[in-house]
Amino acid sequence: MSPEAQEFLHTFVSESFYYWASVFMLLIHAGFLAYEGGASRVKNVLATMVKNLITLASVGLAFFFFGWWVYNAFPLFPMAGPILGPWTNPEASEAIKAAMPYVEGSYPWSSALGPNNADHMTGVFFFAFALFAMTTASIMSGALIERVKIGAYVFLSIILGGFTWLVAAAWGWNYFGWLFAKMGYHDFGCSGILHATAAFFTLGVLLNLGPRVGKYDPQGKPRQIMPHNLPLTMVGLLLIFIGFYAFLAACVIFLPGYEGETTIYGTPVTLASIGVSTTLALAAGLVGAYISAKADPFYTISGGLAGIISAAGGMDIYHPAVVMLIAFVGAFLMPKVAMFVERMGVDDAVGAIAVHGWCGVFGAVVVGVAAGGFPQGEGIPAINLGTQILGVVLFAGLLGFLPGYGCSWVMKRFDLLRVSPEEEVAGLDLADLGVPGYPEYATYEYVNEQLPVAQSSGSTKYAE
Amino acid sequence: MQFSPLLAIFNPSPFQTHSEFLEVEGPFYTFAHQPGMIAFLLILCALGSIYFVYASFFIKGEQAGLKSPLALSLLLALGLGAVAERVYQQTLRQSDRPTSAVTRGVQMRSPQAPSPRLKPLALLGLVGGSAAASRRRRSSASRQRRIR
């Protein structure tokens, strides 16, 4: 084999790895779609699934038009330099000079994103990051089901998936990011960067959106609204697990010319250990939630995801025993956090704040303890608790809760956030889409409203 | 900003410099230099796994979890208080200590400092306390049902 062919093979291996990892990440969305659809009531199942599906469009397009640029343009801002763009002088500093090629490759008009056999990697990283972005917005999707306007969700998904989480990623999940380079933040699997940002953004939205009709009794005590199809929800979470194996694999960097795998921070990692750790985190998470929630099926299966998120921040360097302990503790406390949130009057239909918010915060902070003192690159501070806490405050508060609350507050003022009570009671399948999700089922509406009308009028349309 | 209050209590990193880490050949996971800690953690996980198998015979679906937000709040506050106190003490200790004295495999600890190996136990105690508390509440509730 000629040296040129060997070099191309190396490139193709990298390109293929990210391509297929990203394809498998799409299973996260298949999973969220099934999970949320199952968690909704019969009258909302189609609208819930369509809303989730639309995330692929809203975030995918936003990511192309500005999200990919945001990730590459914000690493230095505001602590180490300006926002980078066509107006930036590449010679202004060494850091800007090093970062500018990535910025130039992220413009929608960049030649790197079209067919270009001089650049096989920019496009495939765009693909992977677009899937990360869609995952971020999907986390919000489930919490808002059964009462949010689709337009409001589309707008919020663009803000979250196309902007705020990407600023978080630029700061803490980018080799040039100031939070990493200047302070040593470490979050291999995006516990804080992605999950905490998304969940606290969602919390801000939920405070303005309010609970579903009938969720709380007149005394303010929560009522249980059962998922209409718990088995579908469980299948959905299994798909999410598969997707998260790919998600975490895609966090491993292997580029043409590399002699080993690294994290996005340039530190060593192995794909094999990510497989071991993800499996153990999943297992320990399921155990933690199973014991804590007394075998509640919804929380038990969510425990697998809670375990993975809890351990993701330091999965590149944790020993398997550390992974198990952290995943267990995160998942064990998750159901209790979910019930606490519910009792505080926040109607989070799928437990996103507990699973992604609590475990995201816990997973990011615990890196500072369980992997505290680990050195990173030259001139970069070691992993430390203070920076991990600072990161979480920035992600959950500044880039999560505040924009989520602010945007939804404005939409609420203009009556753009929530459907009318009549539409909510009728169900969003009919109100938004005009078709029921299960037209042949003997639903409550069919038995009590349509069938009597049909019988009294002598019509055979419904009676058949 | 270097702020690693727990670093000297227990040190998960087997490396002291970035070059050691970046050029490593072989294991590079947390506590790779402390086989005793790994053994302890593995035993803990094994015990937890055995408990899971045991518990799976008896756990039945019921209304899960938190009976009292106050109890959880107190537990969280106690845990945070303990961490804050440890951070404060450690910061004081670090300010008195020359950084060059910390070399690989040698950790300086004040005589009053508790054993680093007990710290994970303390964390588990928090969780165990929560579980025990909820178990006590359930036992009490079931006793009351039986009495009726």
Coordinates of C-alpha atoms in Angstrom, one line a residue:
Chain A
M1 CA 0.0 0.0 0.0
S2 CA 1.4 3.4 -1.0
P3 CA 2.0 6.0 1.8
E4 CA -0.7 8.1 0.2
A5 CA -3.2 5.2 0.5
Q6 CA -2.2 4.6 4.1
E7 CA -2.6 8.2 4.9
F8 CA -6.0 8.2 3.3
L9 CA -7.0 5.1 5.1
H10 CA -6.1 6.8 8.4
T11 CA -8.3 9.7 7.4
F12 CA -11.1 7.4 6.4
V13 CA -11.1 5.6 9.7
S14 CA -11.5 8.8 11.6
E15 CA -14.2 10.1 9.2
S16 CA -16.1 6.8 9.4
F17 CA -15.8 6.6 13.1
Y18 CA -17.5 10.0 13.7
Y19 CA -20.0 9.4 10.9
W20 CA -21.3 6.1 12.3
A21 CA -21.1 7.3 15.9
S22 CA -23.3 10.2 14.9
V23 CA -25.7 7.9 13.0
F24 CA -26.1 5.9 16.2
M25 CA -26.6 9.1 18.2
L26 CA -29.8 9.5 16.2
L27 CA -31.1 6.6 18.3
I28 CA -31.2 9.1 21.2
H29 CA -33.9 10.9 19.3
A30 CA -35.7 7.8 18.4
G31 CA -35.6 7.0 22.1
F32 CA -36.7 10.4 23.2
L33 CA -39.6 10.3 20.7
A34 CA -40.8 6.9 22.1
Y35 CA -40.1 7.9 25.7
E36 CA -42.1 11.1 25.5
G37 CA -44.8 9.6 23.3
G38 CA -45.3 6.9 25.9
A39 CA -45.2 9.3 28.8
S40 CA -48.0 11.4 27.3
R41 CA -51.7 10.7 27.5
V42 CA -53.5 9.2 24.5
K43 CA -54.9 12.5 23.4
N44 CA -51.5 14.0 23.1
V45 CA -49.3 11.2 21.8
L46 CA -49.0 12.4 18.2
A47 CA -48.4 16.0 19.0
T48 CA -45.8 15.0 21.6
M49 CA -43.9 12.9 19.0
V50 CA -44.2 15.5 16.2
K51 CA -42.9 18.2 18.6
N52 CA -39.9 16.0 19.4
L53 CA -39.3 15.2 15.7
I54 CA -39.3 18.9 14.8
T55 CA -36.3 19.3 17.0
L56 CA -34.3 17.7 14.3
A57 CA -35.4 20.4 11.9
S58 CA -35.3 23.4 14.2
V59 CA -31.9 22.7 15.8
G60 CA -30.4 21.1 12.7
L61 CA -31.0 24.3 10.7
A62 CA -30.1 26.6 13.5
F63 CA -26.9 24.7 14.0
F64 CA -26.0 25.1 10.3
F65 CA -26.8 28.8 10.1
F66 CA -25.1 29.9 13.4
G67 CA -24.7 27.1 16.0
W68 CA -21.5 25.6 14.6
W69 CA -20.0 29.1 14.4
V70 CA -21.1 29.9 17.9
Y71 CA -19.2 26.8 19.2
N72 CA -16.0 27.8 17.4
A73 CA -16.4 31.6 17.9
F74 CA -17.0 31.8 21.6
P75 CA -14.1 29.9 23.3
L76 CA -12.1 32.9 24.2
F77 CA -15.0 35.3 25.0
P78 CA -15.2 37.0 27.4
M79 CA -12.2 36.1 29.6
A80 CA -9.4 35.4 27.0
G81 CA -10.4 37.3 23.9
P82 CA -13.2 38.5 21.6
I83 CA -15.9 36.7 19.8
L84 CA -14.2 35.4 16.7
G85 CA -15.7 36.0 13.2
P86 CA -15.0 37.5 9.8
W87 CA -14.1 40.7 11.5
T88 CA -11.3 39.2 13.6
N89 CA -7.6 39.8 12.8
P90 CA -6.0 36.3 13.0
E91 CA -2.7 37.8 13.9
A92 CA -4.1 39.5 17.0
S93 CA -2.8 36.7 19.3
E94 CA -1.4 33.2 19.3
A95 CA -4.7 31.8 20.6
I96 CA -6.8 33.6 18.0
K97 CA -4.4 32.5 15.3
A98 CA -4.8 28.9 16.4
A99 CA -8.5 29.1 16.7
M100 CA -9.3 31.0 13.5
P101 CA -9.1 28.0 11.0
Y102 CA -11.9 26.3 13.0
V103 CA -14.0 29.5 12.9
E104 CA -13.5 29.9 9.2
G105 CA -14.6 26.3 8.7
S106 CA -17.8 26.9 10.6
Y107 CA -19.4 29.7 8.5
P108 CA -22.4 28.5 6.5
W109 CA -20.6 29.6 3.3
S110 CA -17.4 27.7 4.3
S111 CA -16.0 25.4 1.7
A112 CA -15.3 22.9 4.5
L113 CA -19.0 22.0 4.8
G114 CA -19.6 21.1 1.2
P115 CA -18.1 18.3 -0.9
N116 CA -14.4 18.9 -0.5
N117 CA -11.7 16.2 -0.7
A118 CA -9.2 18.4 1.0
D119 CA -11.2 18.4 4.3
H120 CA -12.9 15.2 5.4
M121 CA -13.2 16.1 9.1
T122 CA -14.9 19.4 9.5
G123 CA -18.2 18.1 8.0
V124 CA -18.2 15.0 10.1
F125 CA -17.6 17.0 13.3
F126 CA -20.4 19.3 12.2
F127 CA -22.6 16.2 12.0
A128 CA -21.6 14.9 15.4
F129 CA -22.0 18.3 17.1
A130 CA -25.4 18.8 15.4
L131 CA -26.5 15.6 17.0
F132 CA -25.2 16.7 20.4
A133 CA -27.2 20.0 19.9
M134 CA -30.4 18.1 19.0
T135 CA -30.0 15.9 22.1
T136 CA -29.7 19.0 24.2
A137 CA -33.0 20.4 22.9
S138 CA -34.7 17.1 23.2
I139 CA -34.0 17.1 26.9
M140 CA -36.4 20.0 27.2
S141 CA -38.9 18.6 24.8
G142 CA -40.3 15.9 27.2
A143 CA -40.7 18.2 30.2
L144 CA -43.1 20.6 28.3
I145 CA -45.4 18.0 26.8
E146 CA -49.2 18.3 26.7
R147 CA -49.5 22.1 27.0
V148 CA -46.7 24.0 25.2
K149 CA -47.4 25.6 21.8
I150 CA -45.3 24.0 19.1
G151 CA -44.1 27.4 17.9
A152 CA -42.9 28.2 21.4
Y153 CA -41.1 24.9 21.6
V154 CA -39.4 25.4 18.2
F155 CA -38.2 28.9 19.3
L156 CA -37.0 27.7 22.6
S157 CA -35.2 24.7 21.0
I158 CA -33.3 27.0 18.7
I159 CA -32.2 29.2 21.6
L160 CA -31.1 26.2 23.7
G161 CA -29.8 23.8 21.0
G162 CA -28.5 26.4 18.7
F163 CA -27.0 28.9 21.1
T164 CA -26.8 28.7 24.8
W165 CA -25.5 25.1 25.2
L166 CA -23.0 25.8 22.5
V167 CA -21.6 28.8 24.4
A168 CA -21.3 26.4 27.4
A169 CA -19.5 23.9 25.1
A170 CA -17.2 26.6 23.7
W171 CA -16.1 27.6 27.2
G172 CA -15.8 24.2 28.8
W173 CA -15.7 21.6 26.0
N174 CA -13.3 23.1 23.5
Y175 CA -9.5 23.0 23.6
F176 CA -9.4 26.8 23.3
G177 CA -12.2 27.3 25.8
W178 CA -11.2 29.7 28.6
L179 CA -12.9 27.7 31.3
F180 CA -10.7 24.7 30.4
A181 CA -7.6 26.5 29.3
K182 CA -7.4 29.0 32.1
M183 CA -9.1 27.2 35.0
G184 CA -8.9 23.5 34.3
Y185 CA -12.6 22.6 33.9
H186 CA -13.0 19.0 32.9
D187 CA -16.3 17.4 31.7
F188 CA -15.5 14.6 29.3
G189 CA -19.1 13.5 28.7
C190 CA -20.8 16.9 29.1
S191 CA -22.6 16.2 32.4
G192 CA -22.7 19.9 33.2
I193 CA -22.2 21.4 29.8
L194 CA -25.0 19.6 28.1
H195 CA -27.3 18.0 30.7
A196 CA -27.3 20.7 33.4
T197 CA -27.6 23.5 30.8
A198 CA -30.5 21.9 29.1
A199 CA -32.3 20.9 32.4
F200 CA -32.0 24.3 34.0
F201 CA -33.1 26.0 30.8
T202 CA -36.1 23.7 31.0
L203 CA -36.7 24.6 34.6
G204 CA -36.8 28.2 33.7
V205 CA -39.4 27.5 31.0
L206 CA -41.5 25.3 33.2
L207 CA -41.8 28.1 35.8
N208 CA -43.5 30.2 33.2
L209 CA -45.4 27.4 31.5
G210 CA -47.1 26.1 34.6
P211 CA -48.4 22.6 35.3
R212 CA -50.8 20.6 33.1
V213 CA -54.5 21.0 33.9
G214 CA -55.3 18.6 36.7
K215 CA -51.8 18.0 37.8
Y216 CA -52.3 19.5 41.2
D217 CA -55.4 19.3 43.4
P218 CA -57.0 22.5 44.9
Q219 CA -54.7 22.1 47.9
G220 CA -51.7 22.1 45.6
K221 CA -50.9 18.4 46.1
P222 CA -49.5 16.7 43.0
R223 CA -51.6 14.1 41.2
Q224 CA -50.0 11.3 39.2
I225 CA -50.7 11.6 35.5
M226 CA -49.8 8.1 34.3
P227 CA -47.9 7.5 31.0
H228 CA -50.4 6.1 28.5
N229 CA -47.8 3.5 27.3
L230 CA -45.1 2.7 29.9
P231 CA -43.7 -0.1 27.8
L232 CA -43.1 2.3 24.9
T233 CA -41.4 4.6 27.4
M234 CA -39.1 1.8 28.5
V235 CA -38.2 0.9 24.9
G236 CA -37.5 4.5 24.3
L237 CA -35.0 4.7 27.2
L238 CA -33.3 1.6 25.9
L239 CA -32.8 3.3 22.6
I240 CA -31.5 6.3 24.5
F241 CA -28.9 4.0 26.2
I242 CA -27.7 2.8 22.8
G243 CA -27.5 6.3 21.6
F244 CA -25.5 7.3 24.6
Y245 CA -22.9 4.7 24.0
A246 CA -22.4 6.4 20.6
F247 CA -22.5 9.9 22.2
L248 CA -19.7 9.0 24.6
A249 CA -17.7 7.3 21.9
A250 CA -18.0 10.5 19.8
C251 CA -16.4 12.4 22.7
V252 CA -13.2 10.5 22.0
I253 CA -10.9 12.3 19.6
F254 CA -9.0 10.4 17.0
L255 CA -7.8 12.4 14.0
P256 CA -5.6 11.6 11.0
G257 CA -2.0 11.5 12.1
Y258 CA -2.8 10.8 15.8
E259 CA -0.9 8.1 17.5
G260 CA -3.5 7.6 20.2
E261 CA -7.0 8.6 21.3
T262 CA -7.5 11.8 23.3
T263 CA -10.3 13.7 25.0
I264 CA -11.4 17.0 23.6
Y265 CA -8.9 18.4 26.2
G266 CA -6.0 16.6 24.6
T267 CA -5.6 14.1 27.5
P268 CA -5.4 10.3 27.0
V269 CA -8.5 8.2 26.8
T270 CA -9.4 4.8 25.4
L271 CA -12.6 3.8 23.6
A272 CA -12.5 0.5 25.4
S273 CA -12.6 2.1 28.8
I274 CA -15.5 4.2 27.7
G275 CA -17.4 1.0 26.8
V276 CA -16.6 -0.5 30.2
S277 CA -17.5 2.6 32.1
T278 CA -20.8 3.3 30.2
T279 CA -21.9 -0.3 30.8
L280 CA -21.1 -0.1 34.5
A281 CA -22.7 3.3 34.9
L282 CA -25.8 2.0 33.3
A283 CA -25.9 -1.0 35.5
A284 CA -25.2 0.8 38.8
G285 CA -27.7 3.5 37.8
L286 CA -30.4 1.0 37.3
V287 CA -29.6 -0.5 40.7
G288 CA -29.6 2.8 42.5
A289 CA -32.9 3.9 41.1
Y290 CA -34.5 0.5 41.5
I291 CA -33.7 0.4 45.2
S292 CA -34.4 4.1 45.8
A293 CA -37.8 4.1 43.9
K294 CA -38.9 0.7 45.2
A295 CA -39.0 -0.8 41.7
D296 CA -41.0 2.0 40.2
P297 CA -40.6 1.2 36.4
F298 CA -40.4 4.8 35.3
Y299 CA -37.7 5.8 37.7
T300 CA -35.9 2.5 37.5
I301 CA -35.3 2.7 33.8
S302 CA -34.5 6.4 34.1
G303 CA -31.9 5.4 36.6
G304 CA -29.8 3.9 33.8
L305 CA -29.5 7.3 32.1
A306 CA -29.1 9.0 35.5
G307 CA -26.1 6.7 36.1
I308 CA -24.5 7.4 32.8
I309 CA -24.9 11.2 33.2
S310 CA -23.6 11.1 36.7
A311 CA -20.4 9.3 35.6
A312 CA -19.9 11.0 32.2
G313 CA -18.0 14.0 33.5
G314 CA -14.9 12.0 34.4
M315 CA -15.5 8.8 32.6
D316 CA -12.2 9.1 30.7
I317 CA -10.2 8.7 33.9
Y318 CA -12.5 7.1 36.5
H319 CA -11.7 3.6 37.6
P320 CA -14.7 1.3 37.1
A321 CA -15.3 1.1 40.8
V322 CA -15.5 4.9 41.0
V323 CA -17.9 4.9 38.0
M324 CA -20.2 2.4 39.8
L325 CA -20.2 4.4 43.1
I326 CA -20.9 7.7 41.4
A327 CA -23.6 6.3 39.1
F328 CA -25.3 4.6 42.0
V329 CA -25.3 7.7 44.2
G330 CA -26.6 9.9 41.3
A331 CA -29.3 7.5 40.3
F332 CA -30.3 6.7 43.9
L333 CA -31.0 10.3 44.7
M334 CA -32.6 11.1 41.3
P335 CA -36.2 9.9 42.2
K336 CA -36.1 11.8 45.4
V337 CA -35.1 15.0 43.5
A338 CA -37.9 14.3 41.0
M339 CA -40.5 14.1 43.8
F340 CA -39.1 17.2 45.5
V341 CA -39.4 19.1 42.2
E342 CA -42.9 17.9 41.8
R343 CA -43.9 19.0 45.3
M344 CA -42.4 22.4 44.6
G345 CA -45.2 22.8 42.0
V346 CA -43.0 22.2 38.9
D347 CA -44.8 19.8 36.5
D348 CA -41.9 18.1 34.8
A349 CA -43.7 15.4 32.8
V350 CA -40.7 13.2 32.3
G351 CA -38.4 13.9 35.2
A352 CA -35.9 15.8 33.0
I353 CA -34.8 18.1 35.8
A354 CA -34.0 15.2 38.1
V355 CA -32.3 13.0 35.5
H356 CA -30.5 15.6 33.5
G357 CA -30.4 18.6 36.0
W358 CA -29.5 16.8 39.2
C359 CA -27.3 14.2 37.6
G360 CA -25.7 16.8 35.3
V361 CA -24.8 19.0 38.2
F362 CA -23.7 16.1 40.4
G363 CA -21.7 14.5 37.5
A364 CA -19.8 17.7 36.8
V365 CA -19.1 18.7 40.4
V366 CA -18.0 15.2 41.5
V367 CA -15.2 15.2 38.9
G368 CA -13.5 17.8 41.1
V369 CA -13.5 15.4 44.0
A370 CA -13.2 11.9 42.5
A371 CA -10.6 13.1 39.9
G372 CA -9.3 16.2 41.7
G373 CA -5.7 16.9 41.1
F374 CA -5.4 15.2 37.7
P375 CA -3.1 17.2 35.6
Q376 CA -4.2 18.3 32.1
G377 CA -2.2 20.0 29.3
E378 CA 0.9 22.1 29.7
G379 CA 0.0 25.4 31.4
I380 CA -3.5 24.2 32.1
P381 CA -4.6 23.9 35.8
A382 CA -5.2 20.5 37.2
I383 CA -8.8 19.3 37.7
N384 CA -10.2 21.1 40.8
L385 CA -13.4 21.4 42.7
G386 CA -13.7 25.1 42.6
T387 CA -13.7 25.3 38.8
Q388 CA -16.1 22.4 38.5
I389 CA -18.5 24.3 40.8
L390 CA -18.0 27.5 38.8
G391 CA -18.7 25.7 35.6
V392 CA -21.9 24.3 36.9
V393 CA -23.0 27.7 38.1
L394 CA -22.3 29.2 34.7
F395 CA -23.9 26.4 32.7
A396 CA -27.0 25.8 34.9
G397 CA -27.5 29.4 35.9
L398 CA -26.2 31.8 33.3
L399 CA -26.6 29.7 30.2
G400 CA -29.5 27.5 31.4
F401 CA -32.0 28.9 33.8
L402 CA -31.7 32.6 32.9
P403 CA -32.2 32.4 29.2
G404 CA -34.9 29.7 29.6
Y405 CA -36.8 31.8 32.1
G406 CA -36.3 35.1 30.2
C407 CA -37.4 33.8 26.8
S408 CA -40.4 32.0 28.1
W409 CA -41.4 34.9 30.2
V410 CA -41.5 37.2 27.2
M411 CA -43.5 34.6 25.2
K412 CA -45.9 34.2 28.1
R413 CA -46.5 38.0 28.1
F414 CA -47.4 37.8 24.4
D415 CA -49.5 34.6 24.9
L416 CA -47.2 32.6 22.7
L417 CA -46.2 30.0 25.2
R418 CA -49.1 27.8 26.2
V419 CA -52.1 26.4 24.4
S420 CA -55.6 27.4 25.6
P421 CA -57.2 25.4 28.4
E422 CA -59.8 24.2 25.9
E423 CA -57.2 22.9 23.5
E424 CA -55.3 21.3 26.4
V425 CA -58.4 19.5 27.6
A426 CA -59.3 18.3 24.1
G427 CA -55.8 17.1 23.5
L428 CA -53.1 18.5 21.3
D429 CA -53.5 15.7 18.7
L430 CA -56.8 17.2 17.6
A431 CA -56.0 20.8 18.5
D432 CA -52.6 21.0 16.8
L433 CA -52.7 18.2 14.2
G434 CA -56.4 17.5 13.6
V435 CA -56.0 13.8 13.9
P436 CA -56.1 11.5 16.9
G437 CA -53.1 9.3 17.6
Y438 CA -55.2 6.2 18.0
P439 CA -58.3 6.6 15.8
E440 CA -59.6 3.1 16.3
Y441 CA -59.2 2.9 20.1
A442 CA -62.3 3.1 22.3
T443 CA -60.9 6.2 24.0
Y444 CA -62.7 8.2 26.7
E445 CA -63.7 10.8 24.1
Y446 CA -65.0 8.1 21.8
V447 CA -67.1 6.3 24.4
N448 CA -68.5 9.4 26.1
E449 CA -68.9 11.9 23.3
Q450 CA -68.7 10.5 19.8
L451 CA -70.5 7.1 20.3
P452 CA -73.6 8.6 22.0
V453 CA -73.9 11.2 19.2
A454 CA -73.6 8.6 16.6
Q455 CA -76.1 6.3 18.2
S456 CA -78.7 9.1 18.7
S457 CA -78.4 10.2 15.1
G458 CA -78.5 6.7 13.8
S459 CA -75.2 7.1 12.1
T460 CA -73.1 4.1 11.6
K461 CA -69.9 6.0 11.1
Y462 CA -68.7 5.5 14.7
A463 CA -70.7 2.6 15.7
E464 CA -69.0 0.2 13.3
Chain B
M1 CA -7.0 29.2 39.8
Q2 CA -5.9 26.1 41.7
F3 CA -8.5 25.1 44.3
S4 CA -8.3 21.5 45.2
P5 CA -9.4 21.3 48.8
L6 CA -9.8 17.5 48.9
L7 CA -6.5 16.9 47.1
A8 CA -4.5 16.2 50.2
I9 CA -7.2 14.3 51.9
F10 CA -7.3 11.7 49.3
N11 CA -5.5 12.0 46.0
P12 CA -7.2 10.3 43.1
S13 CA -4.5 11.3 40.6
P14 CA -1.5 9.0 40.1
F15 CA 0.3 11.8 38.3
Q16 CA 2.0 15.0 39.5
T17 CA 2.8 16.6 36.2
H18 CA 1.0 17.0 32.9
S19 CA 3.9 15.3 31.1
E20 CA 3.6 12.2 33.2
F21 CA 0.0 12.0 32.3
L22 CA 0.2 12.9 28.6
E23 CA 3.1 10.4 28.0
V24 CA 1.7 7.6 30.2
E25 CA 2.1 4.0 29.0
G26 CA -0.3 1.8 31.0
P27 CA -3.0 2.5 33.5
F28 CA -4.1 6.2 33.9
Y29 CA -7.2 5.9 36.0
T30 CA -8.1 7.4 39.3
F31 CA -6.3 5.7 42.3
A32 CA -4.0 3.7 39.9
H33 CA -1.3 4.4 42.5
Q34 CA -3.4 3.3 45.4
P35 CA -4.3 -0.4 45.0
G36 CA -5.7 -0.4 48.5
M37 CA -8.2 2.2 47.6
I38 CA -9.2 0.3 44.5
A39 CA -9.6 -2.9 46.5
F40 CA -11.8 -1.0 49.1
L41 CA -14.0 0.5 46.3
L42 CA -14.3 -2.8 44.6
I43 CA -15.4 -4.6 47.8
L44 CA -17.9 -1.8 48.4
C45 CA -19.3 -2.2 44.9
A46 CA -19.4 -6.0 45.3
L47 CA -21.3 -5.6 48.6
G48 CA -23.7 -3.2 46.9
S49 CA -24.3 -5.7 44.1
I50 CA -25.0 -8.5 46.6
Y51 CA -27.4 -6.3 48.4
F52 CA -29.2 -5.6 45.2
V53 CA -29.7 -9.3 44.5
Y54 CA -30.9 -9.7 48.1
A55 CA -33.2 -6.7 47.9
S56 CA -34.7 -7.7 44.6
F57 CA -36.5 -10.5 46.4
F58 CA -38.3 -8.1 48.7
I59 CA -38.7 -4.8 46.9
K60 CA -42.3 -4.5 45.8
G61 CA -43.7 -1.6 43.8
E62 CA -45.1 1.0 46.0
Q63 CA -45.3 4.8 46.1
A64 CA -41.7 5.6 45.9
G65 CA -39.4 7.7 48.0
L66 CA -39.6 11.0 49.6
K67 CA -42.0 11.2 52.5
S68 CA -40.6 14.3 53.9
P69 CA -38.9 17.1 51.9
L70 CA -37.7 18.4 55.2
A71 CA -35.8 15.2 55.8
L72 CA -34.1 15.5 52.4
S73 CA -33.4 19.1 52.9
L74 CA -31.8 18.4 56.3
L75 CA -29.7 15.6 54.8
L76 CA -28.5 17.8 51.9
A77 CA -27.8 20.7 54.3
L78 CA -25.8 18.4 56.6
G79 CA -23.8 17.1 53.6
L80 CA -23.1 20.6 52.3
G81 CA -22.2 21.7 55.7
A82 CA -19.7 18.9 56.1
V83 CA -18.2 19.7 52.7
A84 CA -18.0 23.4 53.4
E85 CA -16.3 22.8 56.7
R86 CA -13.8 20.5 55.0
V87 CA -13.1 23.0 52.3
Y88 CA -12.5 25.7 54.9
Q89 CA -10.2 23.6 56.9
Q90 CA -8.3 22.4 53.9
T91 CA -7.9 25.9 52.5
L92 CA -6.4 27.0 55.8
R93 CA -4.1 23.9 55.7
Q94 CA -3.0 24.6 52.2
S95 CA -2.2 28.2 52.9
D96 CA 0.3 27.0 55.6
R97 CA 2.0 24.4 53.4
P98 CA 4.8 24.9 50.9
T99 CA 3.5 23.4 47.6
S100 CA 7.0 21.9 46.8
A101 CA 6.6 19.6 49.7
V102 CA 3.9 17.6 47.9
T103 CA 5.7 15.0 45.9
R104 CA 4.6 11.9 44.3
G105 CA 3.5 9.3 46.8
V106 CA 4.1 11.5 49.7
Q107 CA 1.2 13.4 51.1
M108 CA 1.4 15.9 53.9
R109 CA -1.4 15.6 56.4
S110 CA -1.9 17.3 59.7
P111 CA -2.0 15.0 62.6
Q112 CA -5.6 15.9 63.3
A113 CA -6.8 15.1 59.8
P114 CA -8.9 12.0 59.6
S115 CA -7.8 9.1 57.5
P116 CA -8.4 9.7 53.8
R117 CA -9.7 6.2 53.4
L118 CA -12.7 7.0 55.6
K119 CA -13.9 9.8 53.5
P120 CA -15.9 7.7 51.0
L121 CA -17.4 6.0 53.9
A122 CA -18.6 9.3 55.2
L123 CA -20.3 10.0 51.8
L124 CA -21.9 6.6 51.8
G125 CA -23.1 7.2 55.3
L126 CA -25.1 10.2 54.0
V127 CA -26.8 8.0 51.5
G128 CA -27.2 5.1 54.0
G129 CA -28.6 7.5 56.5
S130 CA -31.2 8.6 54.0
A131 CA -32.1 5.0 53.1
A132 CA -32.3 4.0 56.8
A133 CA -34.5 7.0 57.6
S134 CA -37.0 6.1 54.9
R135 CA -36.9 2.5 55.9
R136 CA -37.7 3.4 59.5
R137 CA -40.6 5.5 58.3
R138 CA -42.0 2.7 56.2
S139 CA -41.5 0.1 59.0
S140 CA -43.3 2.4 61.3
A141 CA -46.1 2.9 58.8
S142 CA -46.5 -0.8 58.2
R143 CA -46.5 -1.4 62.0
Q144 CA -49.3 1.1 62.3
R145 CA -51.2 -0.7 59.5
R146 CA -50.8 -4.0 61.2
I147 CA -52.0 -2.6 64.5
R148 CA -55.1 -1.3 62.8

